[in-house]
Amino acid sequence: VIAIVTLNRIQRLSTRLSMVVDPSLVSLGDFKKMVIESKMYTTNWVFLRSRQEDKDLLVVLHDSGYHALRTRLQSRSPHWQSRKHAKWLEDTFTDFEALMAIEKQIMGSLKIFSDYDDLVIKLEAERLVEEEVLPRTDALMNNLEKIIAYGGSIRRTENGRLEIASVRLRTLIVSLAIFIIAAGIFLSIYMTHTIVKPVNR
């Protein structure tokens, strides 16, 4: 019974690690990378007018990349132990969407090659990058670092519990083996004396 209970606990811990904790940390790492890429592509959009590849990647990030990542994270955040950190994640999504709105404003103002020659439009785009995009990105990175640190602590805790359960199961198996061997020896000696004594008598 103890072995079955311990095995069930190990299975639950392993399932939680493989289905919730590790995928959440991977997705959070992808989100952090996306925030960095968003800042880089937007900056390149303003200061490097000929980097069409970066512009295309920023459009893909806005149109599909972010929504797919958000869906992945939202499918797992309800299973987190901390409601506070799940709420932080939702707030981070909201802040990133506000940042994307500013980036889309920049993208809309510098649509074609000739837009870069308009000094007013170019200076406004540069101002938005310096005063909005960069500070908001730093704030988002700080929030994500805190959430990732929480996820790392959860992973260490779960791994510790898994290791303790595994050690407990190994100890139980060894103890049972020793007990069964000792009981077998004792019973064999006892039964031998029980049979031999009447025969000798």
CSV table of C-alpha atoms in Angstrom, one decimal:
chain,number,residue,atom,x,y,z
A,1,VAL,CA,0.0,0.0,0.0
A,2,ILE,CA,2.8,2.4,0.9
A,3,ALA,CA,4.6,1.6,-2.3
A,4,ILE,CA,1.5,2.2,-4.4
A,5,VAL,CA,0.8,5.5,-2.7
A,6,THR,CA,4.4,6.6,-3.2
A,7,LEU,CA,4.4,5.6,-6.8
A,8,ASN,CA,1.1,7.5,-7.4
A,9,ARG,CA,2.7,10.6,-5.8
A,10,ILE,CA,5.8,10.3,-8.0
A,11,GLN,CA,3.6,10.0,-11.0
A,12,ARG,CA,1.6,13.1,-10.1
A,13,LEU,CA,4.8,15.1,-9.5
A,14,SER,CA,6.3,13.9,-12.8
A,15,THR,CA,3.1,14.7,-14.7
A,16,ARG,CA,3.0,18.2,-13.2
A,17,LEU,CA,6.6,18.8,-14.1
A,18,SER,CA,6.3,17.6,-17.6
A,19,MET,CA,2.8,19.0,-18.4
A,20,VAL,CA,2.8,22.3,-16.5
A,21,VAL,CA,6.0,23.5,-15.0
A,22,ASP,CA,8.6,22.8,-17.8
A,23,PRO,CA,6.3,23.9,-20.7
A,24,SER,CA,5.4,27.1,-18.8
A,25,LEU,CA,9.1,27.9,-18.3
A,26,VAL,CA,9.8,27.2,-22.0
A,27,SER,CA,6.9,29.4,-23.1
A,28,LEU,CA,8.0,32.2,-20.7
A,29,GLY,CA,11.4,32.0,-22.2
A,30,ASP,CA,9.9,32.4,-25.6
A,31,PHE,CA,7.8,35.4,-24.4
A,32,LYS,CA,11.0,37.0,-23.1
A,33,LYS,CA,12.7,36.4,-26.5
A,34,MET,CA,9.7,37.8,-28.3
A,35,VAL,CA,9.8,41.0,-26.2
A,36,ILE,CA,13.5,41.5,-27.1
A,37,GLU,CA,12.8,40.8,-30.8
A,38,SER,CA,9.9,43.2,-30.8
A,39,LYS,CA,12.1,46.0,-29.5
A,40,MET,CA,14.9,45.2,-31.9
A,41,TYR,CA,12.7,44.9,-35.0
A,42,THR,CA,10.8,48.2,-34.1
A,43,THR,CA,14.1,50.0,-33.6
A,44,ASN,CA,15.4,48.7,-36.9
A,45,TRP,CA,12.1,49.7,-38.5
A,46,VAL,CA,12.8,53.3,-37.5
A,47,PHE,CA,16.5,53.6,-38.0
A,48,LEU,CA,17.2,51.1,-40.8
A,49,ARG,CA,14.8,51.8,-43.5
A,50,SER,CA,16.1,49.1,-45.9
A,51,ARG,CA,15.9,46.2,-43.4
A,52,GLN,CA,12.8,44.6,-45.0
A,53,GLU,CA,13.4,41.2,-43.4
A,54,ASP,CA,13.1,42.7,-39.9
A,55,LYS,CA,9.9,44.5,-40.9
A,56,ASP,CA,8.4,41.3,-42.2
A,57,LEU,CA,9.4,39.5,-39.0
A,58,LEU,CA,7.8,42.2,-36.8
A,59,VAL,CA,4.5,42.0,-38.8
A,60,VAL,CA,4.5,38.2,-38.3
A,61,LEU,CA,5.2,38.6,-34.6
A,62,HIS,CA,2.2,41.0,-34.3
A,63,ASP,CA,-0.2,39.0,-36.5
A,64,SER,CA,0.3,35.4,-35.3
A,65,GLY,CA,3.4,34.8,-33.2
A,66,TYR,CA,2.2,36.7,-30.1
A,67,HIS,CA,-1.4,35.2,-30.2
A,68,ALA,CA,-0.1,31.6,-30.5
A,69,LEU,CA,2.3,32.2,-27.6
A,70,ARG,CA,-0.4,33.8,-25.4
A,71,THR,CA,-2.7,30.8,-26.1
A,72,ARG,CA,0.0,28.4,-25.0
A,73,LEU,CA,0.7,30.3,-21.7
A,74,GLN,CA,-2.9,30.8,-20.9
A,75,SER,CA,-3.7,27.1,-21.2
A,76,ARG,CA,-1.2,26.4,-18.4
A,77,SER,CA,-1.3,29.4,-16.1
A,78,PRO,CA,-4.6,28.3,-14.5
A,79,HIS,CA,-2.7,25.3,-13.2
A,80,TRP,CA,0.0,27.4,-11.5
A,81,GLN,CA,0.0,27.2,-7.7
A,82,SER,CA,0.2,31.0,-7.3
A,83,ARG,CA,-2.8,33.1,-8.4
A,84,LYS,CA,-0.7,36.2,-7.9
A,85,HIS,CA,1.8,35.2,-10.6
A,86,ALA,CA,-0.9,34.1,-13.0
A,87,LYS,CA,-2.4,37.6,-12.5
A,88,TRP,CA,1.1,39.1,-13.2
A,89,LEU,CA,1.2,37.2,-16.4
A,90,GLU,CA,-2.2,38.6,-17.5
A,91,ASP,CA,-1.0,42.1,-16.6
A,92,THR,CA,2.2,41.5,-18.7
A,93,PHE,CA,0.0,40.5,-21.7
A,94,THR,CA,-1.9,43.7,-21.3
A,95,ASP,CA,1.3,45.8,-21.1
A,96,PHE,CA,2.8,44.0,-24.2
A,97,GLU,CA,-0.4,44.6,-26.2
A,98,ALA,CA,-0.1,48.3,-25.3
A,99,LEU,CA,3.5,48.2,-26.5
A,100,MET,CA,2.4,46.6,-29.7
A,101,ALA,CA,-0.2,49.3,-30.3
A,102,ILE,CA,2.7,51.9,-30.1
A,103,GLU,CA,4.8,49.8,-32.4
A,104,LYS,CA,1.9,49.6,-34.9
A,105,GLN,CA,1.6,53.4,-34.7
A,106,ILE,CA,5.3,53.6,-35.7
A,107,MET,CA,4.8,51.0,-38.4
A,108,GLY,CA,1.8,52.9,-39.8
A,109,SER,CA,3.7,56.2,-39.9
A,110,LEU,CA,6.7,54.7,-41.8
A,111,LYS,CA,5.0,52.6,-44.3
A,112,ILE,CA,6.9,53.4,-47.5
A,113,PHE,CA,10.4,54.4,-48.3
A,114,SER,CA,9.6,58.1,-48.8
A,115,ASP,CA,8.1,58.4,-45.3
A,116,TYR,CA,11.6,58.4,-43.9
A,117,ASP,CA,12.4,61.6,-45.7
A,118,ASP,CA,9.6,63.5,-43.8
A,119,LEU,CA,11.5,64.9,-40.9
A,120,VAL,CA,8.4,65.3,-38.7
A,121,ILE,CA,7.3,61.7,-39.1
A,122,LYS,CA,10.8,60.4,-38.6
A,123,LEU,CA,11.5,62.4,-35.4
A,124,GLU,CA,8.1,61.4,-34.0
A,125,ALA,CA,8.9,57.7,-34.7
A,126,GLU,CA,12.3,58.1,-33.0
A,127,ARG,CA,10.7,59.8,-30.0
A,128,LEU,CA,8.2,57.0,-29.6
A,129,VAL,CA,11.1,54.4,-29.7
A,130,GLU,CA,13.1,56.3,-27.1
A,131,GLU,CA,10.3,57.4,-24.7
A,132,GLU,CA,7.8,54.6,-25.1
A,133,VAL,CA,9.2,51.4,-26.6
A,134,LEU,CA,12.5,51.2,-24.7
A,135,PRO,CA,11.1,52.0,-21.2
A,136,ARG,CA,8.0,49.7,-21.7
A,137,THR,CA,10.2,46.9,-22.9
A,138,ASP,CA,12.5,47.2,-19.8
A,139,ALA,CA,9.4,47.1,-17.5
A,140,LEU,CA,8.1,44.0,-19.3
A,141,MET,CA,11.5,42.3,-19.0
A,142,ASN,CA,11.5,43.0,-15.3
A,143,ASN,CA,8.0,41.4,-14.9
A,144,LEU,CA,8.9,38.4,-16.9
A,145,GLU,CA,12.2,37.9,-14.9
A,146,LYS,CA,10.1,37.8,-11.7
A,147,ILE,CA,7.6,35.3,-13.2
A,148,ILE,CA,10.4,33.1,-14.6
A,149,ALA,CA,12.2,33.2,-11.2
A,150,TYR,CA,9.0,32.0,-9.6
A,151,GLY,CA,8.7,29.2,-12.2
A,152,GLY,CA,12.3,28.2,-11.5
A,153,SER,CA,11.7,28.0,-7.7
A,154,ILE,CA,8.6,25.8,-8.4
A,155,ARG,CA,10.6,23.5,-10.6
A,156,ARG,CA,13.3,23.2,-7.9
A,157,THR,CA,10.7,22.5,-5.2
A,158,GLU,CA,8.9,19.9,-7.4
A,159,ASN,CA,12.2,18.2,-8.3
A,160,GLY,CA,13.1,18.1,-4.5
A,161,ARG,CA,9.7,16.5,-3.7
A,162,LEU,CA,10.2,14.0,-6.5
A,163,GLU,CA,13.7,13.1,-5.3
A,164,ILE,CA,12.4,12.7,-1.7
A,165,ALA,CA,9.6,10.4,-2.9
A,166,SER,CA,12.0,8.4,-4.9
A,167,VAL,CA,14.4,8.0,-2.0
A,168,ARG,CA,11.5,7.0,0.2
A,169,LEU,CA,10.4,4.3,-2.2
A,170,ARG,CA,14.0,3.0,-2.5
A,171,THR,CA,14.3,2.9,1.3
A,172,LEU,CA,10.9,1.1,1.6
A,173,ILE,CA,12.0,-1.5,-1.0
A,174,VAL,CA,15.3,-2.1,0.7
A,175,SER,CA,13.7,-2.2,4.2
A,176,LEU,CA,11.1,-4.7,3.0
A,177,ALA,CA,13.7,-6.9,1.4
A,178,ILE,CA,15.8,-6.9,4.6
A,179,PHE,CA,12.7,-7.6,6.7
A,180,ILE,CA,11.6,-10.5,4.4
A,181,ILE,CA,15.1,-12.1,4.4
A,182,ALA,CA,15.4,-11.7,8.2
A,183,ALA,CA,11.8,-13.1,8.7
A,184,GLY,CA,12.6,-16.0,6.3
A,185,ILE,CA,15.8,-16.9,8.2
A,186,PHE,CA,14.0,-16.6,11.6
A,187,LEU,CA,11.0,-18.7,10.5
A,188,SER,CA,13.3,-21.4,8.9
A,189,ILE,CA,15.3,-21.7,12.1
A,190,TYR,CA,12.1,-21.7,14.2
A,191,MET,CA,10.4,-24.3,12.0
A,192,THR,CA,13.6,-26.4,12.0
A,193,HIS,CA,13.7,-26.5,15.8
A,194,THR,CA,10.0,-27.1,15.9
A,195,ILE,CA,10.3,-30.2,13.7
A,196,VAL,CA,13.7,-31.6,14.8
A,197,LYS,CA,13.1,-31.4,18.6
A,198,PRO,CA,10.1,-33.9,18.6
A,199,VAL,CA,12.0,-36.2,16.2
A,200,ASN,CA,15.1,-36.2,18.5
A,201,ARG,CA,12.9,-36.8,21.5
